[in-house]
């Protein structure tokens, strides 16, 4: 008496007109039933066509991990079918490599019932030669340190080369050390409208104290000075001839201007005091000032200001008022978009003030970040709310409350500098297809320990380690063409040092360079590449055995109903409109059958 291995009684209701299909019992000696004949309307007519003898289509033994068991599937079969991470990744070698656990067999002769895209161990056990297996590994190729000849180097290493497969990741260590006597450049950018009179006078008086204090912090300290009013056009400034000459009502003032660069960065504190003291006050009409114009020019005019390549760059912005931004300039006729370029005449005045609009906040954020500037807003308490909000958009910026006469300017600069120096925040400009994550080993007591790109509470001589993980989420551009090498930088906010990370994506197989055109393995209708077929335009199928014009009709025949996207229930190949079912792995004597491979034993 025949032994019944399993029973599967799944009644499948087809959407639309059609019969009920029942999975019948199979005994050990029975063959799986043949799928019902497809009508001549549905199937491609073969009349008059020469029969093509093509090799048996290769098949896939397992299902994708997210496949739901169909009725009649026992637990062991379902678990085996879900175990293959390479399912649905097997159209060609480059697509196979997009899953980090998958390898590809390019061997021409390969057993039926095993997919070419499988874990390497499966391919070896199935008889694929080790030399024919494409399974490149992700790796860190090279880590190049920065030459420590310069004692002010704070970031290591200098360069990292990584090779990555899609979905894989590599981790390396970045170290940041708080250097002693790291150079500091401080450019003092002051609002010189008449309401800032006391502030200007007090800054000039306290300049020597400021320099003395900063020299206790670093032996490499320089000061510069610039000032701003607003665009010299209505409605920002009174343009009557008398008011252009003297915009103040009760005292003598200098003519208004947009921005004036007055002193390049220097270690000569006496010269700084002289320039601040001799700078004249001016005036405007509205409450807002042209500070954004001044910030833009102070940042991008690097040669004129004298910013060092390797220094902590501090732009101290002192004002008692709010600011104009992009769009405000249109009312005064400044209709050109700010071009983020330096425009200083021979006397240091901003020459495009009347032509170009004020910068937008996003433009300020961009140039400050690109040029590694630490922006400190020194403002009275009445304006601190506005500048707190502004600072929240600008990495590396902070707000200090200025006393009514700037008498606390030395303390403000000291506190803000220590705040900036005691914190390190790593940032990167990696492209979207790379995912970069950080894990910090901050000092005990830091509020940023753990999964973070930041550490605080750092003192001179302290060294912090970050574990940086880079993952290739997908191939850039046309992955089939190999994926182009790409590079990005990791750098601390406000410090002009960086780690250059170069990533070589593995998106193409070496066997793709060997192409056999009009291969007999492809029915003479395509090229054999990596053991698989790349068919001519008019044909498809594992061996190019199906006519391409019937593709939609054929694939529809391999679906259980119109709402399903699964071909052959994910348990077989759709060959010219007919499902060729796989045998279930790990189930000796098991069979998969049915018109759509929906039944099993």
Coordinates of C-alpha atoms in Angstrom, one line a residue:
X1 CA 0.0 0.0 0.0
X2 CA 1.5 3.3 -1.0
X3 CA 2.6 5.5 1.8
X4 CA 1.2 9.0 1.7
X5 CA 4.0 11.5 2.4
X6 CA 1.8 14.6 3.0
X7 CA -1.5 16.0 2.0
X8 CA -2.2 19.5 0.8
X9 CA -5.9 20.4 0.2
X10 CA -5.7 24.0 -0.7
X11 CA -8.6 25.3 -2.7
X12 CA -7.4 28.3 -4.7
X13 CA -10.1 30.7 -5.9
X14 CA -9.0 32.6 -9.0
X15 CA -10.0 36.2 -9.4
X16 CA -12.3 36.5 -12.4
X17 CA -13.7 33.6 -14.4
X18 CA -11.9 30.3 -13.9
X19 CA -12.1 26.8 -12.4
X20 CA -11.4 25.7 -8.8
X21 CA -8.0 24.1 -8.6
X22 CA -7.4 21.4 -5.9
X23 CA -4.0 20.1 -4.6
X24 CA -4.5 16.3 -4.8
X25 CA -2.8 13.8 -2.6
X26 CA 0.4 12.2 -4.0
X27 CA 1.6 8.8 -3.0
X28 CA 5.3 8.0 -3.1
X29 CA 5.1 6.4 -6.5
X30 CA 3.0 9.0 -8.2
X31 CA 4.1 11.8 -10.5
X32 CA 3.1 15.4 -9.9
X33 CA 0.0 16.3 -12.1
X34 CA 0.6 18.1 -15.3
X35 CA -0.7 21.7 -15.2
X36 CA -3.8 22.1 -17.4
X37 CA -3.4 22.9 -21.0
X38 CA -3.4 26.7 -21.8
X39 CA -5.7 27.8 -24.6
X40 CA -4.3 28.6 -28.0
X41 CA -5.4 32.2 -27.4
X42 CA -3.3 32.5 -24.2
X43 CA -0.2 30.6 -25.4
X44 CA 2.2 31.7 -28.1
X45 CA 1.5 29.9 -31.3
X46 CA 4.4 27.7 -32.4
X47 CA 3.0 26.8 -35.8
X48 CA 5.6 27.3 -38.5
X49 CA 8.4 27.9 -36.0
X50 CA 11.4 25.7 -35.8
X51 CA 11.6 23.8 -32.5
X52 CA 14.6 25.2 -30.5
X53 CA 16.4 22.7 -28.4
X54 CA 17.7 24.6 -25.4
X55 CA 19.4 23.3 -22.3
X56 CA 17.2 22.6 -19.3
X57 CA 16.4 25.8 -17.4
X58 CA 18.3 26.2 -14.2
X59 CA 16.1 26.5 -11.2
X60 CA 16.3 28.0 -7.7
X61 CA 16.0 25.7 -4.7
X62 CA 14.7 28.2 -2.2
X63 CA 12.5 31.2 -1.6
X64 CA 13.2 34.7 -0.5
X65 CA 13.3 35.3 3.2
X66 CA 10.0 37.2 3.3
X67 CA 8.0 34.5 1.4
X68 CA 4.8 33.4 3.2
X69 CA 4.2 29.6 3.1
X70 CA 1.4 28.6 0.7
X71 CA -1.3 26.2 1.8
X72 CA 0.0 22.6 2.1
X73 CA 3.5 23.6 3.0
X74 CA 4.8 21.9 6.2
X75 CA 7.0 23.7 8.8
X76 CA 10.2 22.1 7.7
X77 CA 9.7 23.0 4.1
X78 CA 8.7 26.6 4.9
X79 CA 11.8 27.0 7.1
X80 CA 14.0 25.7 4.4
X81 CA 12.4 27.9 1.8
X82 CA 12.9 31.0 3.9
X83 CA 16.6 30.2 4.7
X84 CA 18.1 31.5 1.4
X85 CA 19.0 35.2 1.5
X86 CA 20.0 35.1 -2.2
X87 CA 16.6 34.3 -3.6
X88 CA 15.3 36.8 -6.1
X89 CA 18.9 38.1 -6.6
X90 CA 19.9 35.8 -9.4
X91 CA 19.2 37.4 -12.8
X92 CA 22.9 38.1 -13.3
X93 CA 26.2 38.2 -11.4
X94 CA 26.3 41.9 -10.6
X95 CA 22.7 41.8 -9.2
X96 CA 23.7 38.8 -7.1
X97 CA 26.6 40.7 -5.5
X98 CA 24.2 43.2 -4.2
X99 CA 23.5 40.9 -1.3
X100 CA 26.6 40.6 0.9
X101 CA 25.9 36.9 1.7
X102 CA 25.6 35.8 -1.9
X103 CA 28.1 34.4 -4.4
X104 CA 27.8 33.6 -8.1
X105 CA 28.9 30.5 -10.0
X106 CA 30.1 31.3 -13.5
X107 CA 30.8 27.7 -14.4
X108 CA 29.1 26.8 -17.7
X109 CA 28.0 23.3 -16.6
X110 CA 26.0 23.6 -13.4
X111 CA 23.4 21.1 -11.9
X112 CA 19.7 21.6 -12.5
X113 CA 17.8 22.7 -9.4
X114 CA 20.5 24.9 -8.0
X115 CA 20.6 28.6 -8.6
X116 CA 23.9 30.3 -9.7
X117 CA 23.3 32.9 -7.0
X118 CA 23.7 31.3 -3.6
X119 CA 25.9 31.3 -0.6
X120 CA 29.4 30.2 -1.5
X121 CA 29.1 27.1 0.6
X122 CA 26.0 26.0 -1.3
X123 CA 27.7 26.5 -4.6
X124 CA 30.8 24.5 -3.5
X125 CA 28.6 21.6 -2.2
X126 CA 26.7 21.7 -5.6
X127 CA 29.8 21.1 -7.6
X128 CA 30.9 24.6 -8.6
X129 CA 34.6 25.0 -8.9
X130 CA 36.1 27.4 -6.3
X131 CA 37.8 29.3 -9.2
X132 CA 34.4 29.9 -10.8
X133 CA 32.8 31.5 -7.8
X134 CA 32.5 35.2 -7.7
X135 CA 32.5 36.3 -4.1
X136 CA 34.6 39.4 -3.5
X137 CA 35.1 40.5 0.1
X138 CA 34.7 44.0 1.6
X139 CA 37.9 45.2 3.3
X140 CA 39.9 48.1 4.5
X141 CA 42.7 48.4 2.0
X142 CA 44.9 51.1 3.6
X143 CA 45.0 53.6 6.4
X144 CA 47.5 56.4 6.0
X145 CA 48.3 58.5 9.1
X146 CA 49.0 62.3 9.1
X147 CA 52.7 63.2 9.5
X148 CA 53.1 64.2 13.1
X149 CA 56.0 66.6 12.3
X150 CA 53.5 69.4 12.9
X151 CA 52.6 69.3 16.7
X152 CA 49.3 71.0 16.0
X153 CA 47.8 68.0 14.1
X154 CA 44.6 67.0 16.0
X155 CA 42.9 64.4 13.7
X156 CA 44.2 61.0 12.7
X157 CA 44.4 59.2 10.3
X158 CA 44.7 61.3 7.1
X159 CA 43.3 58.9 4.6
X160 CA 41.4 55.6 4.6
X161 CA 40.8 53.4 1.5
X162 CA 37.8 50.9 1.7
X163 CA 36.4 48.3 -0.7
X164 CA 32.7 47.6 -0.2
X165 CA 30.0 45.3 -1.5
X166 CA 26.4 46.6 -1.4
X167 CA 24.9 45.9 2.0
X168 CA 28.2 45.4 3.7
X169 CA 30.1 47.7 6.1
X170 CA 33.6 48.3 7.4
X171 CA 34.7 50.1 10.6
X172 CA 37.8 52.1 11.4
X173 CA 39.1 54.3 14.2
X174 CA 39.3 58.1 14.1
X175 CA 41.3 59.9 16.9
X176 CA 41.0 63.5 17.9
X177 CA 43.6 65.0 20.2
X178 CA 43.2 68.5 21.8
X179 CA 46.5 70.1 20.7
X180 CA 48.4 72.6 22.8
X181 CA 49.0 76.1 21.4
X182 CA 46.7 75.4 18.4
X183 CA 46.5 78.7 16.4
X184 CA 43.5 81.0 16.9
X185 CA 42.4 83.7 14.4
X186 CA 39.8 86.1 15.8
X187 CA 38.1 88.5 13.4
X188 CA 36.0 91.1 15.2
X189 CA 33.1 92.1 13.0
X190 CA 31.2 95.1 14.6
X191 CA 28.0 96.9 13.9
X192 CA 29.1 100.6 13.8
X193 CA 25.7 102.3 13.7
X194 CA 25.5 105.1 16.3
X195 CA 23.8 103.0 18.9
X196 CA 27.0 100.9 19.2
X197 CA 29.1 103.9 20.3
X198 CA 29.8 102.7 23.8
X199 CA 30.5 99.2 22.7
X200 CA 33.2 100.4 20.2
X201 CA 34.9 102.5 22.8
X202 CA 35.0 99.8 25.4
X203 CA 36.3 97.2 22.9
X204 CA 39.2 99.6 22.0
X205 CA 40.0 100.0 25.7
X206 CA 39.9 96.2 26.4
X207 CA 41.8 95.1 23.3
X208 CA 45.1 94.6 25.3
X209 CA 43.3 92.6 28.0
X210 CA 41.7 90.4 25.3
X211 CA 45.1 89.7 23.6
X212 CA 46.8 89.0 27.0
X213 CA 44.1 86.5 28.0
X214 CA 44.2 84.7 24.6
X215 CA 48.0 84.4 24.7
X216 CA 47.6 82.5 28.0
X217 CA 45.5 80.0 26.0
X218 CA 47.7 79.8 22.9
X219 CA 50.9 81.4 21.8
X220 CA 49.5 81.7 18.2
X221 CA 46.8 84.3 18.4
X222 CA 45.9 87.0 15.8
X223 CA 43.2 89.7 15.7
X224 CA 41.4 91.4 12.7
X225 CA 38.7 94.0 12.4
X226 CA 35.8 94.8 10.1
X227 CA 32.6 96.8 10.4
X228 CA 29.2 97.1 8.7
X229 CA 26.2 99.4 8.4
X230 CA 23.7 98.6 5.6
X231 CA 23.1 98.9 1.9
X232 CA 23.3 102.6 0.9
X233 CA 19.9 102.8 -0.9
X234 CA 16.4 103.5 0.2
X235 CA 14.6 102.3 2.3
X236 CA 17.6 101.2 4.4
X237 CA 19.5 104.5 4.4
X238 CA 18.4 108.2 4.0
X239 CA 19.7 109.0 0.5
X240 CA 19.3 112.8 0.6
X241 CA 22.7 114.4 -0.1
X242 CA 23.0 115.9 3.4
X243 CA 22.1 112.6 5.1
X244 CA 24.5 110.6 2.9
X245 CA 27.2 112.9 4.1
X246 CA 26.2 112.8 7.8
X247 CA 23.4 110.3 8.6
X248 CA 23.3 111.2 12.3
X249 CA 21.0 114.0 13.6
X250 CA 22.7 115.3 16.7
X251 CA 26.4 114.5 16.1
X252 CA 29.0 114.1 13.4
X253 CA 29.0 110.7 11.7
X254 CA 30.8 109.1 8.8
X255 CA 28.9 108.3 5.5
X256 CA 27.1 105.0 5.5
X257 CA 28.5 101.9 3.8
X258 CA 27.7 98.2 3.5
X259 CA 30.8 96.4 4.8
X260 CA 34.3 97.7 5.4
X261 CA 37.3 95.3 6.0
X262 CA 39.6 97.5 8.1
X263 CA 42.4 95.3 9.5
X264 CA 43.7 91.9 8.3
X265 CA 44.5 89.4 11.0
X266 CA 47.6 90.4 13.0
X267 CA 49.4 89.6 16.3
X268 CA 49.9 93.4 16.8
X269 CA 47.3 94.3 19.4
X270 CA 48.3 98.0 19.3
X271 CA 47.3 98.2 15.7
X272 CA 44.0 96.5 16.4
X273 CA 43.3 99.1 19.2
X274 CA 44.2 102.0 16.8
X275 CA 41.9 100.7 14.1
X276 CA 38.9 100.2 16.4
X277 CA 39.5 103.6 18.1
X278 CA 39.7 105.5 14.8
X279 CA 36.7 103.8 13.2
X280 CA 33.8 106.2 12.7
X281 CA 30.2 105.6 13.6
X282 CA 27.4 105.9 11.0
X283 CA 23.7 105.4 10.8
X284 CA 20.7 104.0 8.8
X285 CA 16.9 104.2 8.8
X286 CA 15.4 100.8 9.7
X287 CA 16.0 98.6 12.7
X288 CA 17.7 95.7 10.8
X289 CA 21.3 96.0 9.7
X290 CA 23.4 94.5 6.8
X291 CA 25.1 92.0 9.0
X292 CA 24.6 89.0 6.6
X293 CA 26.4 90.9 3.8
X294 CA 29.3 91.5 6.3
X295 CA 29.5 87.9 7.4
X296 CA 29.6 86.6 3.9
X297 CA 32.4 88.9 2.9
X298 CA 34.4 88.3 6.1
X299 CA 34.2 84.6 5.5
X300 CA 34.8 84.3 1.7
X301 CA 37.5 87.1 1.4
X302 CA 40.1 84.7 2.8
X303 CA 43.2 86.4 1.3
X304 CA 42.1 89.9 2.4
X305 CA 41.3 88.9 5.9
X306 CA 44.3 86.5 6.2
X307 CA 42.6 83.4 7.5
X308 CA 45.2 80.7 8.2
X309 CA 44.9 77.3 6.6
X310 CA 45.3 75.5 9.9
X311 CA 43.8 77.5 12.8
X312 CA 40.7 77.8 14.9
X313 CA 38.9 80.5 13.0
X314 CA 36.6 82.7 15.1
X315 CA 34.3 85.3 13.6
X316 CA 33.0 87.5 16.5
X317 CA 29.8 89.3 15.3
X318 CA 28.8 92.1 17.6
X319 CA 25.5 94.0 17.1
X320 CA 22.6 95.3 19.1
X321 CA 20.1 94.8 16.2
X322 CA 18.5 92.2 14.0
X323 CA 19.6 91.4 10.4
X324 CA 18.3 91.6 6.8
X325 CA 18.3 88.4 4.7
X326 CA 17.6 87.2 1.2
X327 CA 14.6 88.9 -0.4
X328 CA 14.9 92.1 1.6
X329 CA 17.3 93.6 -0.9
X330 CA 14.8 93.5 -3.7
X331 CA 12.9 96.5 -2.2
X332 CA 16.1 98.6 -2.6
X333 CA 16.9 97.4 -6.2
X334 CA 19.5 94.8 -5.2
X335 CA 17.9 92.1 -7.4
X336 CA 20.9 89.9 -8.2
X337 CA 21.2 86.7 -6.1
X338 CA 24.2 86.8 -3.7
X339 CA 27.0 84.9 -5.5
X340 CA 29.0 84.0 -2.3
X341 CA 32.1 85.5 -3.8
X342 CA 34.5 88.1 -2.5
X343 CA 33.9 91.7 -3.7
X344 CA 36.2 94.1 -2.0
X345 CA 37.5 97.3 -3.6
X346 CA 41.1 98.6 -3.0
X347 CA 39.9 100.4 0.1
X348 CA 38.3 97.3 1.6
X349 CA 34.6 98.2 1.0
X350 CA 32.0 95.7 -0.3
X351 CA 31.6 96.8 -4.0
X352 CA 28.5 94.8 -4.8
X353 CA 26.4 96.0 -1.9
X354 CA 23.8 97.9 -4.1
X355 CA 23.6 95.2 -6.8
X356 CA 23.4 91.9 -4.9
X357 CA 20.7 90.8 -2.5
X358 CA 21.5 89.9 1.1
X359 CA 22.6 86.3 1.5
X360 CA 20.0 83.7 2.7
X361 CA 20.4 81.8 5.9
X362 CA 21.2 78.6 3.9
X363 CA 24.1 80.5 2.1
X364 CA 25.5 81.7 5.4
X365 CA 25.3 78.1 6.8
X366 CA 27.1 76.7 3.7
X367 CA 30.0 79.2 3.6
X368 CA 30.6 79.0 7.4
X369 CA 30.7 75.2 7.2
X370 CA 32.8 75.0 4.1
X371 CA 35.4 77.5 5.5
X372 CA 35.4 76.0 9.1
X373 CA 34.4 79.2 10.8
X374 CA 33.3 79.3 14.5
X375 CA 30.7 82.1 14.6
X376 CA 30.1 83.8 17.9
X377 CA 27.1 86.2 18.1
X378 CA 27.8 88.8 20.8
X379 CA 24.5 90.6 21.3
X380 CA 22.6 92.3 24.1
X381 CA 19.9 90.4 26.0
X382 CA 17.1 92.0 24.1
X383 CA 18.3 90.4 20.8
X384 CA 19.5 87.1 22.2
X385 CA 16.3 85.2 21.3
X386 CA 16.6 86.0 17.6
X387 CA 20.3 85.0 17.6
X388 CA 19.7 81.8 19.7
X389 CA 17.4 80.7 16.9
X390 CA 19.8 81.7 14.2
X391 CA 22.7 79.9 15.9
X392 CA 20.7 76.7 16.1
X393 CA 20.9 76.4 12.3
X394 CA 24.7 77.0 12.1
X395 CA 27.0 74.2 13.3
X396 CA 29.9 75.5 15.4
X397 CA 28.2 78.8 16.3
X398 CA 27.2 80.1 19.8
X399 CA 25.6 83.2 21.4
X400 CA 27.1 85.3 24.1
X401 CA 25.2 88.0 26.0
X402 CA 26.9 91.4 25.6
X403 CA 26.8 93.9 28.5
X404 CA 25.3 97.3 27.7
X405 CA 28.7 98.8 27.1
X406 CA 30.6 95.6 26.1
X407 CA 32.5 95.7 29.4
X408 CA 32.3 91.9 29.5
X409 CA 33.7 91.3 26.1
X410 CA 36.9 89.7 27.4
X411 CA 34.9 87.3 29.6
X412 CA 32.5 86.6 26.7
X413 CA 35.3 85.7 24.3
X414 CA 37.0 83.5 26.9
X415 CA 33.9 81.6 27.8
X416 CA 32.8 81.1 24.2
X417 CA 36.3 80.0 23.1
X418 CA 36.5 77.4 25.9
X419 CA 33.1 76.2 25.0
X420 CA 34.1 75.8 21.4
X421 CA 37.4 74.2 22.2
X422 CA 36.1 71.7 24.8
X423 CA 33.7 70.0 22.3
X424 CA 34.4 68.0 19.2
X425 CA 31.6 67.1 16.7
X426 CA 32.5 65.0 13.7
X427 CA 30.6 65.6 10.4
X428 CA 30.9 64.2 6.9
X429 CA 29.8 64.9 3.4
X430 CA 29.2 61.3 2.3
X431 CA 26.9 60.8 -0.7
X432 CA 23.4 59.4 -0.2
X433 CA 24.3 55.8 -1.2
X434 CA 26.8 55.6 1.7
X435 CA 25.6 55.4 5.4
X436 CA 28.1 56.7 7.9
X437 CA 27.6 56.1 11.6
X438 CA 29.7 56.9 14.7
X439 CA 30.3 55.5 18.1
X440 CA 32.3 57.6 20.5
X441 CA 34.5 56.7 23.5
X442 CA 34.3 60.0 25.2
X443 CA 36.0 60.8 28.5
X444 CA 34.3 59.8 31.8
X445 CA 31.7 62.4 32.7
X446 CA 31.0 63.5 29.1
X447 CA 27.3 63.9 28.2
X448 CA 27.9 62.4 24.7
X449 CA 29.3 58.8 25.5
X450 CA 28.1 56.0 23.3
X451 CA 26.4 56.1 19.8
X452 CA 27.4 59.7 19.0
X453 CA 29.6 61.8 16.7
X454 CA 30.3 64.2 19.5
X455 CA 32.2 64.5 22.8
X456 CA 32.5 67.3 25.2
X457 CA 34.5 68.2 28.3
X458 CA 37.8 67.9 26.4
X459 CA 41.0 69.5 27.7
X460 CA 44.4 70.1 26.1
X461 CA 46.2 66.8 25.7
X462 CA 43.0 64.7 25.8
X463 CA 42.6 62.1 23.0
X464 CA 39.1 60.8 21.9
X465 CA 38.4 57.8 19.8
X466 CA 35.5 57.4 17.4
X467 CA 34.6 54.1 15.7
X468 CA 33.4 55.1 12.2
X469 CA 31.3 52.6 10.2
X470 CA 30.8 53.0 6.5
X471 CA 28.1 51.0 4.7
X472 CA 27.4 50.8 1.0
X473 CA 23.6 50.8 0.9
X474 CA 23.4 50.6 -2.9
X475 CA 25.6 50.8 -6.0
X476 CA 26.1 54.4 -7.3
X477 CA 24.8 55.2 -10.8
X478 CA 24.6 52.2 -13.1
X479 CA 25.8 49.4 -10.8
X480 CA 26.1 47.0 -13.8
X481 CA 28.9 49.2 -15.1
X482 CA 31.0 48.7 -12.0
X483 CA 30.2 51.6 -9.7
X484 CA 32.6 54.6 -9.7
X485 CA 35.1 55.2 -6.9
X486 CA 33.9 57.9 -4.6
X487 CA 35.5 60.0 -1.8
X488 CA 34.2 62.0 1.2
X489 CA 35.6 63.8 4.2
X490 CA 35.1 63.4 7.9
X491 CA 36.0 66.6 9.8
X492 CA 35.5 68.2 13.2
X493 CA 33.1 71.2 13.1
X494 CA 35.1 74.4 13.0
X495 CA 38.5 72.8 12.5
X496 CA 40.2 72.7 9.1
X497 CA 41.4 69.1 9.4
X498 CA 39.8 66.0 7.9
X499 CA 40.0 62.3 7.2
X500 CA 39.7 61.6 3.5
X501 CA 37.7 58.3 3.0
X502 CA 37.9 56.7 -0.5
X503 CA 35.3 54.0 -1.2
X504 CA 35.7 51.5 -4.1
X505 CA 32.2 49.9 -4.7
X506 CA 32.1 46.3 -5.8
X507 CA 29.2 46.4 -8.2
X508 CA 30.5 44.3 -11.1
X509 CA 31.9 40.7 -11.5
X510 CA 35.2 39.9 -13.1
X511 CA 33.6 37.3 -15.2
X512 CA 31.5 40.0 -16.9
X513 CA 34.6 40.9 -19.0
X514 CA 34.4 37.5 -20.8
X515 CA 31.5 37.4 -23.2
X516 CA 30.6 34.5 -25.6
X517 CA 28.3 36.0 -28.3
X518 CA 25.6 33.9 -30.0
X519 CA 26.3 31.1 -27.6
X520 CA 24.7 27.7 -28.1
X521 CA 23.9 27.7 -24.4
X522 CA 21.6 30.6 -25.2
X523 CA 19.9 29.0 -28.1
X524 CA 22.0 31.1 -30.5
X525 CA 19.9 34.1 -29.4
X526 CA 22.1 35.8 -26.9
X527 CA 25.5 36.0 -25.2
X528 CA 26.8 33.8 -22.4
X529 CA 28.2 35.9 -19.6
X530 CA 29.2 34.5 -16.2
X531 CA 27.6 31.2 -17.2
X532 CA 24.2 32.9 -17.8
X533 CA 22.5 34.2 -20.8
X534 CA 22.0 37.8 -21.9
X535 CA 19.3 37.5 -24.6
X536 CA 18.8 39.5 -27.8
X537 CA 16.0 42.1 -27.7
X538 CA 13.3 39.8 -29.1
X539 CA 13.9 36.9 -26.7
X540 CA 14.0 36.1 -23.0
X541 CA 14.2 33.1 -20.7
X542 CA 17.1 31.4 -19.0
X543 CA 18.3 30.1 -22.4
X544 CA 16.7 32.8 -24.6
X545 CA 14.1 30.2 -25.5
X546 CA 11.0 32.5 -25.3
X547 CA 9.8 35.1 -27.8
X548 CA 10.1 38.5 -26.2
X549 CA 6.9 39.9 -27.8
X550 CA 4.8 37.5 -25.6
X551 CA 6.6 38.4 -22.3
X552 CA 3.6 40.1 -20.6
X553 CA 1.2 37.4 -21.7
X554 CA 3.5 34.6 -20.6
X555 CA 4.2 36.1 -17.1
X556 CA 0.5 36.6 -16.6
X557 CA 0.0 32.8 -17.1
X558 CA 2.5 32.2 -14.3
X559 CA 0.5 34.2 -11.7
X560 CA -2.3 32.7 -9.6
X561 CA -4.5 35.7 -10.0
X562 CA -4.4 39.3 -11.4
X563 CA -3.6 40.8 -8.0
X564 CA -0.5 38.7 -7.4
X565 CA 3.1 39.8 -8.3
X566 CA 4.5 36.4 -7.5
X567 CA 5.6 34.2 -10.5
X568 CA 5.0 30.5 -9.9
X569 CA 4.4 31.2 -6.2
X570 CA 8.1 32.0 -5.8
X571 CA 8.7 28.2 -6.1
X572 CA 9.6 27.8 -9.8
X573 CA 10.7 29.4 -13.0
X574 CA 8.2 30.8 -15.5
X575 CA 9.4 29.3 -18.9
X576 CA 7.4 30.7 -21.8
X577 CA 4.2 30.9 -19.9
X578 CA 4.6 27.6 -18.0
X579 CA 5.8 27.1 -14.4
X580 CA 8.7 24.7 -14.0
X581 CA 8.6 24.0 -10.2
X582 CA 11.6 23.5 -7.9
X583 CA 12.0 20.6 -5.6
X584 CA 11.9 21.8 -2.0
X585 CA 15.4 21.7 -0.4
X586 CA 16.0 19.7 2.8
X587 CA 12.9 17.5 2.2
X588 CA 13.9 14.1 0.7
X589 CA 11.3 12.9 -1.7
X590 CA 9.4 16.1 -1.5
X591 CA 7.7 17.6 -4.6
X592 CA 6.4 21.0 -5.6
X593 CA 3.7 20.9 -8.3
X594 CA 0.6 22.6 -9.6
X595 CA -0.1 25.1 -12.4
X596 CA 1.5 27.8 -10.3
X597 CA 3.7 25.5 -8.1
X598 CA 1.1 26.2 -5.3
X599 CA 1.1 22.6 -4.0
X600 CA 3.7 20.4 -2.3
X601 CA 4.3 17.1 -0.6

